[in-house]
Structures are given as C-alpha cells and as structure tokens.
Coordinates of C-alpha atoms in Angstrom, one line a residue:
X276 CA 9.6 31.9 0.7
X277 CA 12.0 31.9 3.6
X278 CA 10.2 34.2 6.5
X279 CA 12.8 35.3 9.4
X280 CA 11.4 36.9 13.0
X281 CA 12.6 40.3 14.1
X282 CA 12.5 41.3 17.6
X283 CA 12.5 45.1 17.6
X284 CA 13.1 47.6 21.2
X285 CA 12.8 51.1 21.4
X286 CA 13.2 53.4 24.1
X287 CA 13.5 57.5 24.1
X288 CA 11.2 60.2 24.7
X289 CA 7.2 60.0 24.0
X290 CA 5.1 62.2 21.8
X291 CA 2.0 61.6 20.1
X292 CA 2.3 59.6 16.3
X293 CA 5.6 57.5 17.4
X294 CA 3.9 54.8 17.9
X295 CA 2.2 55.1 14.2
X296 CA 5.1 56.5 13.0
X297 CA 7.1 53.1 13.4
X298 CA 4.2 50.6 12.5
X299 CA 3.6 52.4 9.2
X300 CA 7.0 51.2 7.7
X301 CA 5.8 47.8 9.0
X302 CA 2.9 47.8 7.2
X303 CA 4.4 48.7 3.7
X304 CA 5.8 45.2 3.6
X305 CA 3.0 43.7 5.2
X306 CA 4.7 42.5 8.0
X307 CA 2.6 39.3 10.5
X308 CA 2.8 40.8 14.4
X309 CA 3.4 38.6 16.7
X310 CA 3.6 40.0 19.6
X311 CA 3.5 44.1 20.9
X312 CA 3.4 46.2 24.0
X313 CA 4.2 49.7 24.9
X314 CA 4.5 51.2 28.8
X315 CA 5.3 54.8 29.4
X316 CA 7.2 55.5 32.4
X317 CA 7.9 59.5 33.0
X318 CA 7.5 60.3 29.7
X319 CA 9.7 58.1 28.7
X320 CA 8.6 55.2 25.7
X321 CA 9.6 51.6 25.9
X322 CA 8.0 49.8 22.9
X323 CA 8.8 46.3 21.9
X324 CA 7.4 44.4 19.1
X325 CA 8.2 41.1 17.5
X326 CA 7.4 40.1 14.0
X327 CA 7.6 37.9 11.0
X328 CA 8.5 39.6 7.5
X329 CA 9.9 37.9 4.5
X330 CA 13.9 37.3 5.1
X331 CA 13.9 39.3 1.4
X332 CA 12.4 42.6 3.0
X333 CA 14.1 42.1 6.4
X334 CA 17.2 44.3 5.5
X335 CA 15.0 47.2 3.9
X336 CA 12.5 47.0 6.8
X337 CA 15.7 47.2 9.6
X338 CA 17.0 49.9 7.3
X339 CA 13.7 52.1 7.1
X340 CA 13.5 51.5 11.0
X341 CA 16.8 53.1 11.9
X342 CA 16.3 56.1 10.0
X343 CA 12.7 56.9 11.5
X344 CA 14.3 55.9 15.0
X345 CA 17.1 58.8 13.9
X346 CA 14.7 61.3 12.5
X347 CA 12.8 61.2 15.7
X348 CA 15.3 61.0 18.6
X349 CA 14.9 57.8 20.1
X350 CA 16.9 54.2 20.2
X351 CA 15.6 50.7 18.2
X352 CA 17.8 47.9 19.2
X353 CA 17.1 44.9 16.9
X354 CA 17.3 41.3 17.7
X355 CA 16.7 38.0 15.5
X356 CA 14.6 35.7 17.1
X357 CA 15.0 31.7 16.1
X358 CA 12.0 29.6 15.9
X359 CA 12.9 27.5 18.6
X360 CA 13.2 30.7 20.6
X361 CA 9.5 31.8 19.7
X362 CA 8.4 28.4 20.4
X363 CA 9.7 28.1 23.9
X364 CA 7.9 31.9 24.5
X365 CA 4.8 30.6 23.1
X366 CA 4.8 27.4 25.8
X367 CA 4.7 30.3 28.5
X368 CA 2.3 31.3 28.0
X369 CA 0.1 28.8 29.6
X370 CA 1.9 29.6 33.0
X371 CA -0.4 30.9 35.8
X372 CA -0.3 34.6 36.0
X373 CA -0.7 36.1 39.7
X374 CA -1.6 40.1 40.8
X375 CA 0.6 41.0 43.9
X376 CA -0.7 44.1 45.2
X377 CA 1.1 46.7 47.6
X378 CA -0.8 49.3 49.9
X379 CA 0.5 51.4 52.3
X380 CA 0.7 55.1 53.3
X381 CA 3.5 55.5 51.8
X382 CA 5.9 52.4 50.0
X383 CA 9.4 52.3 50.2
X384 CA 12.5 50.8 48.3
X385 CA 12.8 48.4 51.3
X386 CA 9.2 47.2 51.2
X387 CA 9.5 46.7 47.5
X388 CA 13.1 45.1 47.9
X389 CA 12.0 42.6 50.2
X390 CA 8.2 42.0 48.6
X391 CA 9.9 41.2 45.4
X392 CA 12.7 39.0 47.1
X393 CA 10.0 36.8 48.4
X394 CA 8.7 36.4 44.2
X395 CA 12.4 35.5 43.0
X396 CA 12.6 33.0 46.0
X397 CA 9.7 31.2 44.7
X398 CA 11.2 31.5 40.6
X399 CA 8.2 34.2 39.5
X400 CA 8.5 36.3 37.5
X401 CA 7.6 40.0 37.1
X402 CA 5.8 41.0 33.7
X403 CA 4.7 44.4 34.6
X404 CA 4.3 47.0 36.9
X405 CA 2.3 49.7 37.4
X406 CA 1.2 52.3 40.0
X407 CA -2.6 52.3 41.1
X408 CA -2.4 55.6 43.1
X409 CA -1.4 58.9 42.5
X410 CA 1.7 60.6 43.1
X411 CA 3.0 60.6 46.9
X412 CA 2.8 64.5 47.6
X413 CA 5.9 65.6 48.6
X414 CA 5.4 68.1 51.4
X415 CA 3.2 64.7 53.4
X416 CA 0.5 67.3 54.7
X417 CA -2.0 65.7 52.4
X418 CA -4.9 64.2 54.2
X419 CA -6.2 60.2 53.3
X420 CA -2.1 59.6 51.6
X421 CA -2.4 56.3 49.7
X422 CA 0.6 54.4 47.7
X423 CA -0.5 51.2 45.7
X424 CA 1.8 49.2 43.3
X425 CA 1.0 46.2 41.7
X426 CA 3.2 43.6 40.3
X427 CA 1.8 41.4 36.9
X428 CA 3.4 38.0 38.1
X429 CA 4.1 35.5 35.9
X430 CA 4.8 31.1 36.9
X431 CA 3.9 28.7 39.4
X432 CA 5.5 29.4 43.1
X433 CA 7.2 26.5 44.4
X434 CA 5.3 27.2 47.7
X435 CA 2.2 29.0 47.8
X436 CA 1.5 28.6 51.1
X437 CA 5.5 29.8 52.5
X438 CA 5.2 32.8 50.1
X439 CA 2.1 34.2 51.6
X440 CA 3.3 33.7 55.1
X441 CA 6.7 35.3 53.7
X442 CA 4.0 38.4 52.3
X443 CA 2.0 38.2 56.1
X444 CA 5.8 38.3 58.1
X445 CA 7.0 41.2 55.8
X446 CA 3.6 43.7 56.1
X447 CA 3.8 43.2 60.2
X448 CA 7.5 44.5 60.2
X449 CA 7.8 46.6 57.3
X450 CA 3.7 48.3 57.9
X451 CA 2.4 47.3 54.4
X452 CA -1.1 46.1 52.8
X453 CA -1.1 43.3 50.0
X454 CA -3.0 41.0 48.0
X455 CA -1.9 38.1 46.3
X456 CA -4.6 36.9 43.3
X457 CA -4.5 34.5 41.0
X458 CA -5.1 36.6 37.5
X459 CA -7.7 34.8 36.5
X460 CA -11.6 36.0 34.8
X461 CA -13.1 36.1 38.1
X462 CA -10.6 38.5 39.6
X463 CA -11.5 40.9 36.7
X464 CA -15.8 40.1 37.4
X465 CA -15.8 40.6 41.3
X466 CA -19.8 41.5 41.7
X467 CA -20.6 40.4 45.6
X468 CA -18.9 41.9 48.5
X469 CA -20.2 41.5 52.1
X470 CA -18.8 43.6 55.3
X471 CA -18.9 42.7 58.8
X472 CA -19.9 45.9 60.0
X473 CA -18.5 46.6 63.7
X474 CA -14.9 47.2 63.7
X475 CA -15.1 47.2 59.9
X476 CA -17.5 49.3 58.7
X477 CA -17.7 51.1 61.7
X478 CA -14.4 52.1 64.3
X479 CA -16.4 50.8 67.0
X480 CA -18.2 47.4 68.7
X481 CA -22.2 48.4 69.0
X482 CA -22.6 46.3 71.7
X483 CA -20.0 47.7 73.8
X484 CA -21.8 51.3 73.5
X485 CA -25.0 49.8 74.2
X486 CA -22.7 48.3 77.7
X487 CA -21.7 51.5 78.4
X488 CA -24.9 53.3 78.5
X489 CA -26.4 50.0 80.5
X490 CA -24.0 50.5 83.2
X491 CA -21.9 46.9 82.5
X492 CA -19.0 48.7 79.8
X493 CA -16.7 46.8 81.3
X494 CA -18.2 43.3 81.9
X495 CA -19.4 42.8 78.2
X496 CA -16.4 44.5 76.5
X497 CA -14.4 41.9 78.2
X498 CA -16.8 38.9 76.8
X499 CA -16.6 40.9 73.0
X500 CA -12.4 40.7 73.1
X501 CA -12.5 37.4 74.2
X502 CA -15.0 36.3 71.5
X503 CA -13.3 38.5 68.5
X504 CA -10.0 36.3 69.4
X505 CA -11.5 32.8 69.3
X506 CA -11.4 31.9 73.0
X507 CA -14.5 31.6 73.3
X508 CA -17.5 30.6 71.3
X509 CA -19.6 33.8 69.8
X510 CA -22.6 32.7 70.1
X511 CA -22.7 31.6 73.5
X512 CA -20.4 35.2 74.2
X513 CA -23.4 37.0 72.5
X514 CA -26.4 35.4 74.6
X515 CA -24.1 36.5 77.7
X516 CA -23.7 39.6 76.5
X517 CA -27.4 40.4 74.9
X518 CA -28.7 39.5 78.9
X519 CA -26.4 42.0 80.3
X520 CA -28.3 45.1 78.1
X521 CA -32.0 44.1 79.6
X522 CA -34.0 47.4 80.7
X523 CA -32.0 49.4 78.4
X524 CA -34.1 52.4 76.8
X525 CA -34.9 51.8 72.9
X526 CA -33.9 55.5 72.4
X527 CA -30.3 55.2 73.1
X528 CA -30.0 53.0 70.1
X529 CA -31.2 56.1 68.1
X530 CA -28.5 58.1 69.3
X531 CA -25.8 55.9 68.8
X532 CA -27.1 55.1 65.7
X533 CA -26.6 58.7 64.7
X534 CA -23.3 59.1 66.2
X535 CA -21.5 55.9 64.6
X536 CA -18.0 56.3 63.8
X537 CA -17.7 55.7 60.4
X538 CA -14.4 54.1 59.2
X539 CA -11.9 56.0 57.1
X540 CA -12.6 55.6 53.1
X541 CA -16.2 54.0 53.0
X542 CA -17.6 56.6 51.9
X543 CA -15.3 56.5 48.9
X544 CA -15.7 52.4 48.9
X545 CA -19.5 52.8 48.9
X546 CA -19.9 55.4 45.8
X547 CA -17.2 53.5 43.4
X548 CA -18.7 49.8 44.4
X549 CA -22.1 51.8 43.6
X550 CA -21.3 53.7 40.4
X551 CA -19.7 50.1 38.9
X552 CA -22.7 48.0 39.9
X553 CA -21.5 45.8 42.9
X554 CA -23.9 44.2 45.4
X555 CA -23.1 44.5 48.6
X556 CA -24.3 43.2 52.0
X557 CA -23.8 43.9 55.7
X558 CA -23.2 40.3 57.3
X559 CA -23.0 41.0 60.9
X560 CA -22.5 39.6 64.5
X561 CA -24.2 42.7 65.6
X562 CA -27.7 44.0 65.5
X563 CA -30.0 44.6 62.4
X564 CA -30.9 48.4 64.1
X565 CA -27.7 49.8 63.4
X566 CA -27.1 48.0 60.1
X567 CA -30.6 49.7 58.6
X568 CA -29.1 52.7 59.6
X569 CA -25.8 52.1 57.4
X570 CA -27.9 50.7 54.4
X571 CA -29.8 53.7 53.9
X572 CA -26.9 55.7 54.5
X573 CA -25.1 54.3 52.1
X574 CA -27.6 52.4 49.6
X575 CA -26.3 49.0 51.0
X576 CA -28.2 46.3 49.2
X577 CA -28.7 43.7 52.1
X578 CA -28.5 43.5 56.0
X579 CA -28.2 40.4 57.7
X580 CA -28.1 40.6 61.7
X581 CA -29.0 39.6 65.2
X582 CA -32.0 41.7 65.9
X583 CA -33.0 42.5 69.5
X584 CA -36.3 41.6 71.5
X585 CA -38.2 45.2 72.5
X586 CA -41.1 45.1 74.8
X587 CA -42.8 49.0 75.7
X588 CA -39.4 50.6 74.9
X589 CA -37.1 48.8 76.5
X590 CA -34.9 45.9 75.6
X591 CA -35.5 42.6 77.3
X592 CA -31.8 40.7 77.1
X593 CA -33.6 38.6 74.3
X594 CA -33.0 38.4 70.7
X595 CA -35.1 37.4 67.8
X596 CA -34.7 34.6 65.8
X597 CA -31.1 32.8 65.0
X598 CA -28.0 34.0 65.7
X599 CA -25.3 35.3 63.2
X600 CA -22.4 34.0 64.1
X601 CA -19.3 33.1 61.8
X602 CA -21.0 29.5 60.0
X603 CA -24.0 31.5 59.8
X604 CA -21.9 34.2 57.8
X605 CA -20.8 31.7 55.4
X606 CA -23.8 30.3 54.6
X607 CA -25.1 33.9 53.9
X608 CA -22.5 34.7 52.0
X609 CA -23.0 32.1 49.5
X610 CA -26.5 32.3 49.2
X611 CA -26.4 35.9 48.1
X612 CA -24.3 34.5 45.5
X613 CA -26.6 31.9 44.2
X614 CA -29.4 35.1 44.7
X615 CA -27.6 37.3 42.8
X616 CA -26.5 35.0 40.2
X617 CA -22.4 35.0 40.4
X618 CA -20.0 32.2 40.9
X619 CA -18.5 32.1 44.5
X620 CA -15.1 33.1 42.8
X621 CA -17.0 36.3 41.9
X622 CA -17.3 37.1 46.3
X623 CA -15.4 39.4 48.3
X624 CA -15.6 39.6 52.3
X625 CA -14.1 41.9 54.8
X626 CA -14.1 41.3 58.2
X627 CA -11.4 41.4 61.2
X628 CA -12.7 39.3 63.9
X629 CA -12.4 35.5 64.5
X630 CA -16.2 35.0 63.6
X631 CA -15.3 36.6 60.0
X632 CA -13.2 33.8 59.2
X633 CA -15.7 31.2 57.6
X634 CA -16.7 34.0 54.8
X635 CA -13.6 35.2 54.4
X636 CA -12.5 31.5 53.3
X637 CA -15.2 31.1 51.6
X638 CA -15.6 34.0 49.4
X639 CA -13.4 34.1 46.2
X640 CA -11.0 37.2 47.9
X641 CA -11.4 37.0 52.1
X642 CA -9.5 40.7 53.2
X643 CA -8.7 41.0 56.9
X644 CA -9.4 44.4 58.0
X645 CA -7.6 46.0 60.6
X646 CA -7.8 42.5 62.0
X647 CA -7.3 40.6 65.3
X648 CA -4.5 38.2 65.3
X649 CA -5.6 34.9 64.8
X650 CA -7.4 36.7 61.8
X651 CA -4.5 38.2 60.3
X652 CA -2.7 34.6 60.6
X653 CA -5.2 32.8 59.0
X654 CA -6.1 35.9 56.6
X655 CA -4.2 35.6 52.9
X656 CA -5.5 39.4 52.0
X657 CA -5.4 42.1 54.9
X658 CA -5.5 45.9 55.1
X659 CA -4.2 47.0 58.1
X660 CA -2.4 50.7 57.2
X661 CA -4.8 52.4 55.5
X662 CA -8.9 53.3 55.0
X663 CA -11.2 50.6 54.1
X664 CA -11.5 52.0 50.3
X665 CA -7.6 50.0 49.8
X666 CA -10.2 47.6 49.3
X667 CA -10.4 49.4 45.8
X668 CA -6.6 48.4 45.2
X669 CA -7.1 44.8 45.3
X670 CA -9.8 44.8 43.1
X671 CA -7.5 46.5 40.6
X672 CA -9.4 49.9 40.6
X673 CA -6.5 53.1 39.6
X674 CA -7.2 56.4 40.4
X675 CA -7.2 57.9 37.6
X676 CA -10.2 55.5 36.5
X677 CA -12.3 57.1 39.1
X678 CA -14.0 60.4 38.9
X679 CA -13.1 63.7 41.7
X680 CA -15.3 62.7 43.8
X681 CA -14.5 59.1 44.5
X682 CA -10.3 60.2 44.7
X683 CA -11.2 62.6 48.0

C-alpha cells in the first residue's frame, strides 16, 4: 500500500499530557516515527514530529489532529514531506555537529548578534539553543553573576581557523568567554583535567611572594612577566629566579601557604569535578609546597612541581630534581592519561601563561584562563570574564543539573 510522510508543528502553551495527548491518536493507526523533538521556551511548546502512515489513514489521522489541537488551545501546522525531501534530510545527518559556547557576566543581543554572524559567514547552521545558567537577576546586586548560552551547530565551516580568530577578535571587544567543540563522544567523556596553578588556580605568582619577603620583589617579578610572555626561556628565568630566594626562612612558605588567594569559582569547580568523578592534577611551574597545600585542600588527585632545596630551615637557591617547564607539562599531561586510562581527546588543561601552551595544545580542550597575550592568541578556548568554574560551561554542565551547593 501507498504510505505518504506527514510533517506535523505545533506551538501554544505547555501543560502536562500534551505531548501524550497528540501521540495517542498517532498510535491508533500505528503510525512509523521518523523523526521527533520538543523544546519549551517560557512556557511555551514547540513540538515537531515527522512520520509515515498509510496515504489511506492520512486524512483521518490530519483530521483527529486538528480537533485535539482545538480542544486543547494550541496550533498544528501540517506539511507533506516528499521522499526526495526526507532523503536529502537523512544525508545531513552525517555533517559535523560543533558546540559554540558563550560566557560572560552578563550576554547581550550584540554579543549574540555578532557570535552568530561569524556561524552564517562560515554556512553553519544553528540546530538548537539552550541556556546553561540561570536567570540574569534583574536588580544586578547578585554576587558570582554568570550568563552561559550554547549554540548546537550543525556543517562543516569553510574556515575553521578564520572563524575562531573571528570568535578570539569578538570576546576582546565585546568582553565574552567561548568555546568552540567539535560535538563529538569525547566532548561528552571529558575525565582528565590538569591546572597550572599560579595565576590559575590561585590570583597570585608564588614566587613573587616568596621575592617579596626575600627582599628582591622587584628583581624576580620582572624575570616572572618576562617569562609568562615568551621572551624568555622559563626554565633558564626560573634558575635566575630560584638563586635570588637563597637564605629565605622555610616558615614563610607556611604562611603564604595559608594565605593563598584562591581564585573566584574553584571551589565550585573542585566539588562538581569531584562529585562526577574527574581526575584532576596540578601541573605547575611553581613549587610542589604550595601545590600539597591545594591538594589537600581541595582533594586534588596529583601534584606535579618544581620542589625547592632546604638545608636547616632555610632555602639554598637550589631546586630538586627536573624542572617543570611547559614540554615538561605536556609530557605530564599525557601520561596521566595513559595512567588513568582515557584517550588524550578525553584531557582538559587550563593555564594562562606562555609555558601552558604545550598542554593546552595537547589536551583534547586547551582553555586560556585569564591569560597573557601570546596565550590568548594562540588559545582556541579562553575564560577571561568570569570565575574559573565557567570551566563548567564548556564542558556542558547546566545549573540546574547541579545541586545548591555547587550553584553558590
């Protein structure tokens, strides 16, 4: 018999049963479904569904359909589909799907105008959209404010690498965040994530407090920015700066240890990567003291460091055994993963100085934090106007999935 394919859309109000309510009649004439989905926006339903029924029943099912859609207040709109039509819909779907993320304080029309300019320019399309936060408050007195959209992107770009330097240009003069991920498994199976830990972790650079209670603040601070933008090699800045801390008292490590700075949202990042089973590692440039310090604070898994030479008390401007420095990071980073049993894909790394850059390349989602400049050139991910835990965002976590305590 004859079969003909029905594309039905209905829009109105929401309520509980509607959705049952309309695939009942289906049902009664046993009706193949081909393809369904359902968003709510504001209380207000958008359901579409396409499917095959017998060109016989067709009239009686269309029929049934309008009166349900009139005994419950909402609009069905009904559209024959040809089999050429369904064909050509089935062929896309083996087009790459992408996840464009937005993070900010707050987002704006203009940020979403031009982030979504930059997609049409390269011929993607938008399947779906859907908010990750919660509502913007409107009075704006609310402490830790976070607004996070993301876009369900479906094609190939023309030019990958022009639309994430279009995305880099447009979040340095409109102040967003975003993330721009292939949809793939992996994304969904993230497991590994490694930190650098100063200027990341923590909103400050050890070494320069250790400087500052030495008596050379100014000195090594001026080897650290040189070294965090690339001008000079990091390991040959940290030997420098390591010799300028000799006689310094082991006890002042202890109380700057206790007194860290601890960057907005990772205590939030901490209990969610936690609860939902990540690893996670400290991969640092710094020292293995204060790093201790933040793994038992927070139930970090792994430190890796630069660990300083102590003779009775005091420190000698040595350090013990290699140095971390940014190929060492790497290297670290993907052993962990062939530790802990995940595919490289499976890696995330944070970091915002120029010694972060080999993990970040190297892990299957690099994120620039608060980053220096060459880092945020190079970076394809970077969170620059909010808390570390926008980290969340790009991994897809919504608030609402996440219990009181990890939404303070």
């Amino acid at each position: 018999m004859e079969t003909e394919l029905i594309l039905i859309r209905i829009s109105g109000l929401d309520r509980p049963g509607l959705t049952a309510s309309i695939t009942e009649i289906l049902s009664r004439y046993e009706v193949d479904i081909l393809d369904i989905g359902q968003a709510d926006i504001h209380s207000t339903l958008s359901l579409g569904i396409l499917f095959q029924c017998q060109e016989s029943d067709s009239g009686n099912v269309m029929k049934e359909l309008l009166f349900k859609a009139s005994e419950l207040g909402i609009n069905i709109r009904f559209y024959p589909i040809t089999k050429d039509e369904y064909n050509e819909w089935v062929s896309m779907q083996g087009k790459n799907r992408y996840i464009l993320t937005l993070l900010g304080r707050k987002l704006t029309a203009q940020q979403i105008a031009a982030a979504t300019k930059v997609l049409a320019e390269q011929e993607l399309n938008i399947d779906a959209i859907r908010r990750l936060t919660g509502r913007v408050p409107l009075e704006g007195n609310k402490t830790n404010v976070r607004a996070c959209i993301e876009f369900s992107v479906r094609g190939t770009p023309k030019d990958k690498e022009k639309l994430q330097g279009d995305l880099m240009a447009l979040s340095t003069a409109l102040g967003m965040d975003f993330s721009f991920q292939q949809d793939t498994m992996y994304r969904r199976m993230r497991r590994l994530i490694c930190f650098d830990m100063d200027s990341t972790l923590i909103e400050t650079e050890v070494i320069d407090e250790l400087a500052e209670r030495a008596g050379v603040g100014a000195e090594v601070k001026r080897i650290t920015e040189r070294a965090m933008r690339g001008e000079i090699d990091f390991s040959e800045s940290f030997r420098e700066r390591v010799a300028l801390l000799k006689g310094l008292d082991e006890s002042v490590m202890k109380d700057i240890a206790e007194n860290l700075p601890i960057t907005e949202g990772v205590e939030r990042l901490m209990y969610v990567l936690k609860k939902y089973g990540y690893k996670i590692a400290i991969l640092s440039g710094g020292f293995t003291y204060f790093g201790n310090y933040l793994k038992e604070k927070f139930g970090i898994d792994y430190v890796y460091a630069n660990r300083l030479e102590i003779v009775d008390g005091k420190l000698t401007g040595r350090y013990l055994g290699d140095i971390v420095d940014g190929k060492r990071k790497a290297e670290l980073l993907q052993l962990l993963a062939q530790v802990e049993n995940v595919d490289i894909a499976q890696t995330i790394a944070v970091g915002d100085g120029a010694n972060d850059l080999p993990m970040l390349s190297a892990a299957g989602l690099g994120i620039a934090f608060h980053a220096k400049p060459k880092v945020k050139e190079t970076a394809r991910q970077a969170i620059n106007t909010i808390g570390l835990d926008g980290v969340l965002y790009f991994l897809g976590f919504k608030d609402s999935y996440l219990d009181e305590r990890a939404n303070r």
